[in-house]
Amino acid sequence: RGEVAIQLNSGDYYYSQCIYQFAHELAHVRADFQPISHQNKWLEETLCETASLFVLRKLSKEWGKNAPNDALKNYRKHLATYATKVMKSRETLTTETSPVFYQKHKKTLRKSATEREINGAFANLLLPLFEKEPIHWKILPKFPRIKGSTLAGHFAAWREDTSENHHDFLNRFEALFLKK
């Protein structure tokens, strides 16, 4: 029927964590998740981690101006606090250090897509790009799943399947991992 069930695992009722997890899983749905194992699946996981942070920070800002109710207006601070806590728990990368970090962890990532600390470090770096230009979330449904592809080949296929207005963004995205 085209329905997707999303299961969350947050223990008690930690709403910030529920929102974080829901955003992550919803990003998988938007990426047209498939049970296909491929060497660049870690990149999808990284995007989903980025989406989690994006949603927490976006809701925190939006609910400060236009919350659906007073309880959520007051709760918005907890969303921002949770996002900050998650981000601070990860290694800090820059555009200069990230390609070296990728090369250091490339084999691990290609074997195991869910290396949360590594995915998270990259998510922190991607977040400002998506916050500045959220239109580029439209690339998510075009995420390629190519077995045996190099990361450069993965990005080339992604550019080929997206409209030209996303190509510069994908080039900047790719440059975070591969120096050209």
Coordinates of N, CA and C in Angstrom, one line a residue:
R1 N 0.8 -1.2 0.0 CA 0.0 0.0 0.0 C 0.8 1.3 0.0
G2 N 2.2 1.1 -0.1 CA 3.0 2.3 -0.1 C 3.3 2.9 1.3
E3 N 2.9 2.2 2.3 CA 3.1 2.7 3.7 C 4.4 2.2 4.2
V4 N 5.0 3.0 5.1 CA 6.3 2.7 5.7 C 6.1 2.8 7.2
A5 N 6.4 1.8 8.0 CA 6.4 1.9 9.4 C 7.8 2.3 9.9
I6 N 7.8 3.3 10.8 CA 9.0 3.8 11.4 C 9.0 3.4 12.8
Q7 N 10.0 2.7 13.3 CA 10.1 2.3 14.7 C 11.2 3.1 15.3
L8 N 10.9 3.6 16.5 CA 11.9 4.4 17.3 C 12.3 3.6 18.5
N9 N 13.6 3.9 19.0 CA 14.1 3.3 20.1 C 14.7 4.3 21.0
S10 N 13.9 4.9 21.9 CA 14.5 6.0 22.7 C 14.3 5.7 24.2
G11 N 14.0 4.5 24.6 CA 13.8 4.2 26.0 C 12.6 5.0 26.5
D12 N 12.8 5.8 27.5 CA 11.7 6.6 28.1 C 11.2 7.7 27.0
Y13 N 10.4 8.5 27.5 CA 9.8 9.5 26.5 C 10.7 10.8 26.5
Y14 N 11.8 10.6 25.8 CA 12.7 11.7 25.5 C 12.3 12.3 24.1
Y15 N 11.5 13.3 24.1 CA 11.0 13.8 22.9 C 12.0 14.3 21.9
S16 N 13.1 14.9 22.4 CA 14.2 15.4 21.5 C 14.8 14.2 20.8
Q17 N 15.0 13.2 21.6 CA 15.6 12.0 21.0 C 14.6 11.3 20.0
C18 N 13.4 11.3 20.3 CA 12.3 10.8 19.4 C 12.3 11.5 18.1
I19 N 12.4 12.9 18.2 CA 12.4 13.7 17.0 C 13.6 13.5 16.2
Y20 N 14.8 13.4 16.9 CA 16.1 13.1 16.2 C 16.0 11.8 15.4
Q21 N 15.5 10.7 16.1 CA 15.4 9.4 15.5 C 14.4 9.4 14.3
F22 N 13.3 10.0 14.5 CA 12.2 10.1 13.5 C 12.8 10.8 12.2
A23 N 13.5 11.9 12.4 CA 14.0 12.6 11.3 C 15.0 11.8 10.5
H24 N 15.8 11.0 11.3 CA 16.8 10.1 10.7 C 16.1 9.1 9.8
E25 N 15.1 8.4 10.4 CA 14.4 7.3 9.7 C 13.6 7.9 8.5
L26 N 13.0 9.1 8.7 CA 12.3 9.7 7.6 C 13.2 10.1 6.4
A27 N 14.5 10.4 6.7 CA 15.4 10.7 5.7 C 15.7 9.4 4.9
H28 N 15.8 8.3 5.6 CA 16.0 7.0 4.8 C 14.8 6.8 3.9
V29 N 13.6 7.1 4.3 CA 12.4 6.9 3.5 C 12.5 7.9 2.3
R30 N 12.9 9.1 2.5 CA 13.0 10.1 1.4 C 14.1 9.6 0.4
A31 N 15.1 8.9 1.0 CA 16.2 8.5 0.1 C 15.8 7.2 -0.6
D32 N 14.5 6.8 -0.5 CA 14.0 5.6 -1.2 C 14.8 4.4 -0.7
F33 N 14.9 4.3 0.6 CA 15.7 3.2 1.2 C 15.5 1.9 0.6
Q34 N 16.6 1.2 0.4 CA 16.5 -0.2 -0.2 C 17.5 -1.1 0.6
P35 N 17.1 -2.3 0.7 CA 18.0 -3.2 1.5 C 19.3 -3.7 0.7
I36 N 19.7 -2.8 -0.2 CA 20.9 -3.1 -1.1 C 22.1 -2.7 -0.3
S37 N 23.0 -3.7 -0.1 CA 24.3 -3.3 0.5 C 25.3 -2.9 -0.6
H38 N 25.8 -1.7 -0.3 CA 26.8 -1.2 -1.2 C 27.9 -0.4 -0.4
Q39 N 29.0 -0.2 -1.0 CA 30.2 0.4 -0.3 C 30.0 1.8 0.1
N40 N 29.0 2.5 -0.4 CA 28.9 4.0 -0.1 C 27.6 4.2 0.7
K41 N 27.0 3.1 1.3 CA 25.8 3.3 2.1 C 26.1 4.2 3.4
W42 N 27.3 4.2 3.8 CA 27.7 5.1 4.9 C 27.3 6.5 4.6
L43 N 27.3 6.9 3.3 CA 27.0 8.3 3.0 C 25.5 8.6 3.2
E44 N 24.7 7.6 2.9 CA 23.3 7.7 3.3 C 23.1 7.9 4.8
E45 N 23.8 7.1 5.5 CA 23.7 7.2 7.0 C 24.2 8.6 7.5
T46 N 25.2 9.1 6.8 CA 25.7 10.4 7.2 C 24.6 11.5 6.9
L47 N 24.0 11.4 5.7 CA 22.9 12.3 5.4 C 21.8 12.2 6.4
C48 N 21.4 11.0 6.8 CA 20.3 10.8 7.7 C 20.7 11.4 9.1
E49 N 21.9 11.3 9.5 CA 22.4 12.0 10.7 C 22.3 13.5 10.6
T50 N 22.7 14.0 9.4 CA 22.6 15.4 9.1 C 21.1 15.9 9.2
A51 N 20.2 15.1 8.6 CA 18.8 15.4 8.7 C 18.3 15.5 10.1
S52 N 18.7 14.6 11.0 CA 18.3 14.7 12.4 C 18.7 16.0 13.0
L53 N 19.9 16.4 12.8 CA 20.4 17.7 13.4 C 19.6 18.8 12.8
F54 N 19.5 18.8 11.5 CA 18.8 19.8 10.7 C 17.4 20.0 11.3
V55 N 16.6 19.0 11.5 CA 15.2 19.0 12.0 C 15.2 19.6 13.4
L56 N 16.1 19.1 14.3 CA 16.1 19.6 15.6 C 16.3 21.1 15.7
R57 N 17.3 21.6 14.9 CA 17.6 23.0 14.9 C 16.6 23.9 14.2
K58 N 16.0 23.3 13.2 CA 15.0 24.0 12.4 C 13.7 24.2 13.3
L59 N 13.3 23.1 13.9 CA 12.1 23.2 14.8 C 12.3 24.1 16.0
S60 N 13.5 24.1 16.5 CA 13.8 25.0 17.6 C 13.7 26.4 17.2
K61 N 14.2 26.8 16.0 CA 14.0 28.2 15.5 C 12.6 28.5 15.2
E62 N 11.9 27.6 14.5 CA 10.6 27.8 14.0 C 9.6 27.9 15.2
W63 N 9.8 27.1 16.2 CA 8.9 27.1 17.4 C 9.1 28.3 18.2
G64 N 10.2 29.0 18.1 CA 10.4 30.2 18.8 C 9.6 31.3 18.2
K65 N 9.3 31.2 17.0 CA 8.5 32.3 16.3 C 7.0 31.9 16.1
N66 N 6.8 30.6 15.8 CA 5.4 30.1 15.5 C 5.2 28.7 15.9
A67 N 5.2 28.5 17.2 CA 4.9 27.1 17.7 C 3.5 26.7 17.6
P68 N 3.2 25.5 17.4 CA 1.8 25.0 17.3 C 1.0 25.2 18.6
N69 N 1.8 25.3 19.8 CA 1.2 25.5 21.1 C 2.2 26.0 22.0
D70 N 1.8 26.5 23.2 CA 2.8 27.0 24.2 C 3.7 26.0 24.7
A71 N 3.3 24.8 24.9 CA 4.2 23.7 25.4 C 5.3 23.5 24.4
L72 N 5.1 23.5 23.1 CA 6.2 23.3 22.2 C 7.0 24.5 22.1
K73 N 6.5 25.7 22.3 CA 7.3 26.9 22.3 C 8.3 26.8 23.4
N74 N 7.8 26.4 24.6 CA 8.7 26.2 25.7 C 9.7 25.1 25.5
Y75 N 9.3 24.0 24.8 CA 10.1 22.8 24.7 C 11.3 23.0 23.6
R76 N 11.1 24.0 22.8 CA 12.1 24.2 21.7 C 13.5 24.3 22.2
K77 N 13.7 24.9 23.4 CA 15.1 25.0 23.9 C 15.7 23.6 24.1
H78 N 14.9 22.7 24.5 CA 15.4 21.3 24.7 C 15.9 20.7 23.3
L79 N 15.2 21.1 22.2 CA 15.6 20.6 20.9 C 17.0 21.1 20.6
A80 N 17.2 22.4 20.8 CA 18.5 23.0 20.5 C 19.6 22.4 21.4
T81 N 19.3 22.2 22.7 CA 20.2 21.7 23.6 C 20.6 20.3 23.2
Y82 N 19.7 19.5 22.8 CA 20.0 18.1 22.4 C 20.8 18.1 21.2
A83 N 20.5 18.9 20.2 CA 21.3 19.0 19.0 C 22.8 19.4 19.3
T84 N 22.9 20.4 20.2 CA 24.3 20.8 20.6 C 25.0 19.7 21.3
K85 N 24.3 19.0 22.2 CA 25.0 17.9 22.9 C 25.5 16.8 22.0
V86 N 24.7 16.5 21.0 CA 25.0 15.5 20.0 C 26.2 15.9 19.2
M87 N 26.2 17.2 18.7 CA 27.3 17.7 17.9 C 28.6 17.8 18.7
K88 N 28.5 18.2 19.9 CA 29.7 18.4 20.7 C 30.4 17.0 21.0
S89 N 29.6 16.0 21.0 CA 30.2 14.6 21.3 C 31.0 14.1 20.1
R90 N 31.0 14.8 19.0 CA 31.7 14.2 17.8 C 33.0 15.0 17.5
E91 N 33.9 14.3 16.8 CA 35.1 15.0 16.4 C 34.8 16.2 15.5
T92 N 35.5 17.2 15.6 CA 35.3 18.4 14.8 C 36.2 18.3 13.6
L93 N 35.5 18.5 12.4 CA 36.2 18.5 11.1 C 36.1 19.9 10.5
T94 N 37.0 20.2 9.6 CA 36.9 21.4 8.7 C 37.0 20.9 7.3
T95 N 36.7 21.8 6.4 CA 36.8 21.4 5.0 C 38.3 21.0 4.6
E96 N 39.2 21.5 5.4 CA 40.6 21.1 5.1 C 41.0 19.7 5.7
T97 N 40.4 19.4 6.8 CA 40.8 18.1 7.5 C 39.9 17.0 7.1
S98 N 38.7 17.3 6.6 CA 37.7 16.2 6.3 C 38.2 15.2 5.2
P99 N 38.9 15.6 4.1 CA 39.3 14.6 3.2 C 40.4 13.6 3.8
V100 N 41.2 14.1 4.6 CA 42.2 13.2 5.3 C 41.5 12.3 6.3
F101 N 40.5 12.8 7.0 CA 39.7 12.0 7.9 C 38.9 10.9 7.1
Y102 N 38.4 11.3 6.0 CA 37.7 10.3 5.1 C 38.7 9.2 4.7
Q103 N 39.9 9.6 4.2 CA 40.9 8.6 3.8 C 41.3 7.7 5.0
K104 N 41.4 8.2 6.1 CA 41.7 7.4 7.3 C 40.7 6.4 7.7
H105 N 39.4 6.7 7.4 CA 38.3 5.9 7.8 C 37.6 5.2 6.7
K106 N 38.1 5.4 5.5 CA 37.4 4.9 4.3 C 37.1 3.4 4.3
K107 N 38.1 2.6 4.7 CA 37.9 1.1 4.7 C 36.8 0.7 5.7
T108 N 36.9 1.4 6.8 CA 35.9 1.1 7.9 C 34.5 1.4 7.4
L109 N 34.3 2.6 6.8 CA 33.0 3.1 6.4 C 32.5 2.2 5.2
R110 N 33.3 1.8 4.3 CA 32.9 1.0 3.2 C 32.5 -0.4 3.6
K111 N 33.0 -0.9 4.8 CA 32.6 -2.2 5.4 C 31.3 -2.1 6.2
S112 N 31.2 -1.0 7.0 CA 30.2 -0.8 8.0 C 29.6 0.6 7.8
A113 N 28.4 0.7 7.4 CA 27.7 2.0 7.1 C 27.4 2.8 8.3
T114 N 27.2 2.1 9.4 CA 26.7 2.8 10.6 C 27.8 3.0 11.7
E115 N 28.9 3.6 11.3 CA 29.9 4.0 12.3 C 29.5 5.4 12.8
R116 N 28.7 5.4 13.8 CA 28.0 6.7 14.2 C 28.9 7.8 14.5
E117 N 30.1 7.6 15.1 CA 31.0 8.6 15.4 C 31.6 9.3 14.2
I118 N 31.9 8.4 13.2 CA 32.4 8.9 11.9 C 31.3 9.6 11.1
N119 N 30.2 8.9 11.0 CA 29.0 9.5 10.3 C 28.7 10.9 10.9
G120 N 28.7 10.9 12.2 CA 28.3 12.2 13.0 C 29.3 13.3 12.7
A121 N 30.6 13.0 12.7 CA 31.6 14.0 12.4 C 31.4 14.7 11.0
F122 N 31.1 13.8 10.1 CA 30.7 14.3 8.7 C 29.4 15.1 8.7
A123 N 28.4 14.6 9.5 CA 27.1 15.3 9.6 C 27.3 16.7 10.1
N124 N 28.1 16.9 11.1 CA 28.3 18.2 11.6 C 28.9 19.1 10.6
L125 N 29.7 18.6 9.7 CA 30.3 19.4 8.6 C 29.3 19.7 7.5
L126 N 28.4 18.8 7.3 CA 27.4 18.9 6.2 C 26.3 19.9 6.6
L127 N 26.0 19.9 7.9 CA 24.8 20.6 8.4 C 24.8 22.1 8.0
P128 N 25.8 22.8 8.1 CA 25.8 24.2 7.7 C 25.4 24.4 6.2
L129 N 25.9 23.4 5.4 CA 25.6 23.5 3.9 C 24.1 23.4 3.7
F130 N 23.5 22.4 4.4 CA 22.0 22.3 4.2 C 21.2 23.4 4.9
E131 N 21.7 23.9 6.0 CA 21.0 25.0 6.6 C 21.1 26.2 5.8
K132 N 22.2 26.5 5.1 CA 22.3 27.6 4.2 C 21.4 27.5 3.0
E133 N 21.4 26.3 2.4 CA 20.6 26.0 1.2 C 19.8 24.8 1.3
P134 N 18.7 24.8 2.1 CA 17.9 23.6 2.3 C 17.2 23.1 1.0
I135 N 17.2 23.9 0.0 CA 16.6 23.4 -1.3 C 17.3 22.1 -1.8
H136 N 18.5 21.9 -1.3 CA 19.3 20.8 -1.8 C 19.0 19.5 -1.1
W137 N 18.0 19.5 -0.1 CA 17.5 18.2 0.4 C 16.8 17.5 -0.7
K138 N 16.5 18.1 -1.8 CA 15.8 17.5 -2.9 C 16.7 16.4 -3.6
I139 N 18.0 16.4 -3.3 CA 18.9 15.4 -3.9 C 18.7 14.0 -3.2
L140 N 18.1 14.0 -2.0 CA 18.0 12.8 -1.3 C 17.3 11.7 -2.0
P141 N 16.2 11.9 -2.7 CA 15.5 10.8 -3.4 C 16.3 10.2 -4.6
K142 N 17.3 11.0 -5.0 CA 18.2 10.5 -6.1 C 19.4 9.8 -5.7
F143 N 19.5 9.5 -4.4 CA 20.7 8.9 -3.8 C 21.0 7.6 -4.5
P144 N 22.1 7.4 -5.2 CA 22.4 6.2 -5.9 C 22.8 5.0 -5.1
R145 N 22.5 3.8 -5.5 CA 23.0 2.6 -4.8 C 23.7 1.7 -5.9
I146 N 25.0 1.9 -5.9 CA 25.8 1.2 -6.9 C 26.8 0.3 -6.2
K147 N 26.7 -1.0 -6.4 CA 27.7 -1.9 -5.8 C 29.0 -1.7 -6.5
G148 N 30.1 -1.7 -5.7 CA 31.4 -1.6 -6.2 C 31.9 -0.3 -6.6
S149 N 31.1 0.8 -6.5 CA 31.4 2.1 -7.0 C 32.4 2.8 -6.0
T150 N 33.3 3.5 -6.6 CA 34.2 4.4 -5.8 C 33.3 5.6 -5.3
L151 N 33.8 6.4 -4.4 CA 33.0 7.5 -3.9 C 32.9 8.5 -5.1
A152 N 33.9 8.7 -5.8 CA 33.9 9.7 -7.0 C 32.9 9.2 -8.0
G153 N 32.8 7.9 -8.3 CA 31.8 7.3 -9.2 C 30.4 7.5 -8.6
H154 N 30.3 7.4 -7.3 CA 29.0 7.5 -6.7 C 28.5 9.0 -6.9
F155 N 29.3 10.0 -6.6 CA 28.9 11.4 -6.8 C 28.6 11.7 -8.3
A156 N 29.4 11.1 -9.2 CA 29.2 11.3 -10.6 C 27.8 10.8 -11.0
A157 N 27.4 9.6 -10.5 CA 26.1 9.0 -10.8 C 25.0 9.9 -10.2
W158 N 25.3 10.4 -9.0 CA 24.3 11.3 -8.4 C 24.1 12.6 -9.1
R159 N 25.2 13.2 -9.6 CA 25.0 14.4 -10.4 C 24.2 14.1 -11.7
E160 N 24.5 13.0 -12.3 CA 23.9 12.6 -13.5 C 22.4 12.4 -13.4
D161 N 21.9 12.1 -12.2 CA 20.5 11.8 -11.9 C 19.8 13.0 -11.3
T162 N 20.5 14.1 -11.0 CA 19.9 15.3 -10.4 C 19.9 16.4 -11.4
S163 N 19.0 17.4 -11.2 CA 19.0 18.5 -12.0 C 20.2 19.4 -11.8
E164 N 20.5 20.1 -12.8 CA 21.8 20.9 -12.9 C 21.9 21.9 -11.7
N165 N 20.8 22.4 -11.2 CA 20.9 23.4 -10.1 C 21.4 22.8 -8.8
H166 N 21.6 21.5 -8.8 CA 22.2 20.8 -7.6 C 23.6 20.4 -7.8
H167 N 24.1 20.5 -9.0 CA 25.5 20.1 -9.3 C 26.6 20.8 -8.5
D168 N 26.5 22.1 -8.4 CA 27.5 22.8 -7.6 C 27.5 22.4 -6.2
F169 N 26.3 22.2 -5.6 CA 26.2 21.7 -4.2 C 26.8 20.3 -4.1
L170 N 26.5 19.4 -5.0 CA 27.1 18.1 -5.0 C 28.6 18.1 -5.1
N171 N 29.1 19.0 -5.9 CA 30.6 19.2 -6.0 C 31.2 19.6 -4.7
R172 N 30.5 20.6 -4.0 CA 31.0 21.0 -2.7 C 30.9 19.9 -1.7
F173 N 29.8 19.2 -1.8 CA 29.6 18.0 -0.9 C 30.7 17.0 -1.1
E174 N 31.0 16.6 -2.3 CA 32.0 15.7 -2.7 C 33.4 16.1 -2.2
A175 N 33.7 17.4 -2.3 CA 35.0 18.0 -1.9 C 35.3 17.8 -0.5
L176 N 34.2 17.6 0.3 CA 34.5 17.4 1.8 C 35.2 16.0 2.0
F177 N 35.1 15.1 1.0 CA 35.7 13.8 1.1 C 36.9 13.6 0.2
L178 N 36.8 14.2 -1.0 CA 37.8 14.0 -2.0 C 38.4 15.3 -2.5
K179 N 39.7 15.5 -2.2 CA 40.3 16.7 -2.8 C 40.5 16.5 -4.3
K180 N 40.1 17.6 -5.0 CA 40.3 17.6 -6.5 C 41.4 18.4 -6.9

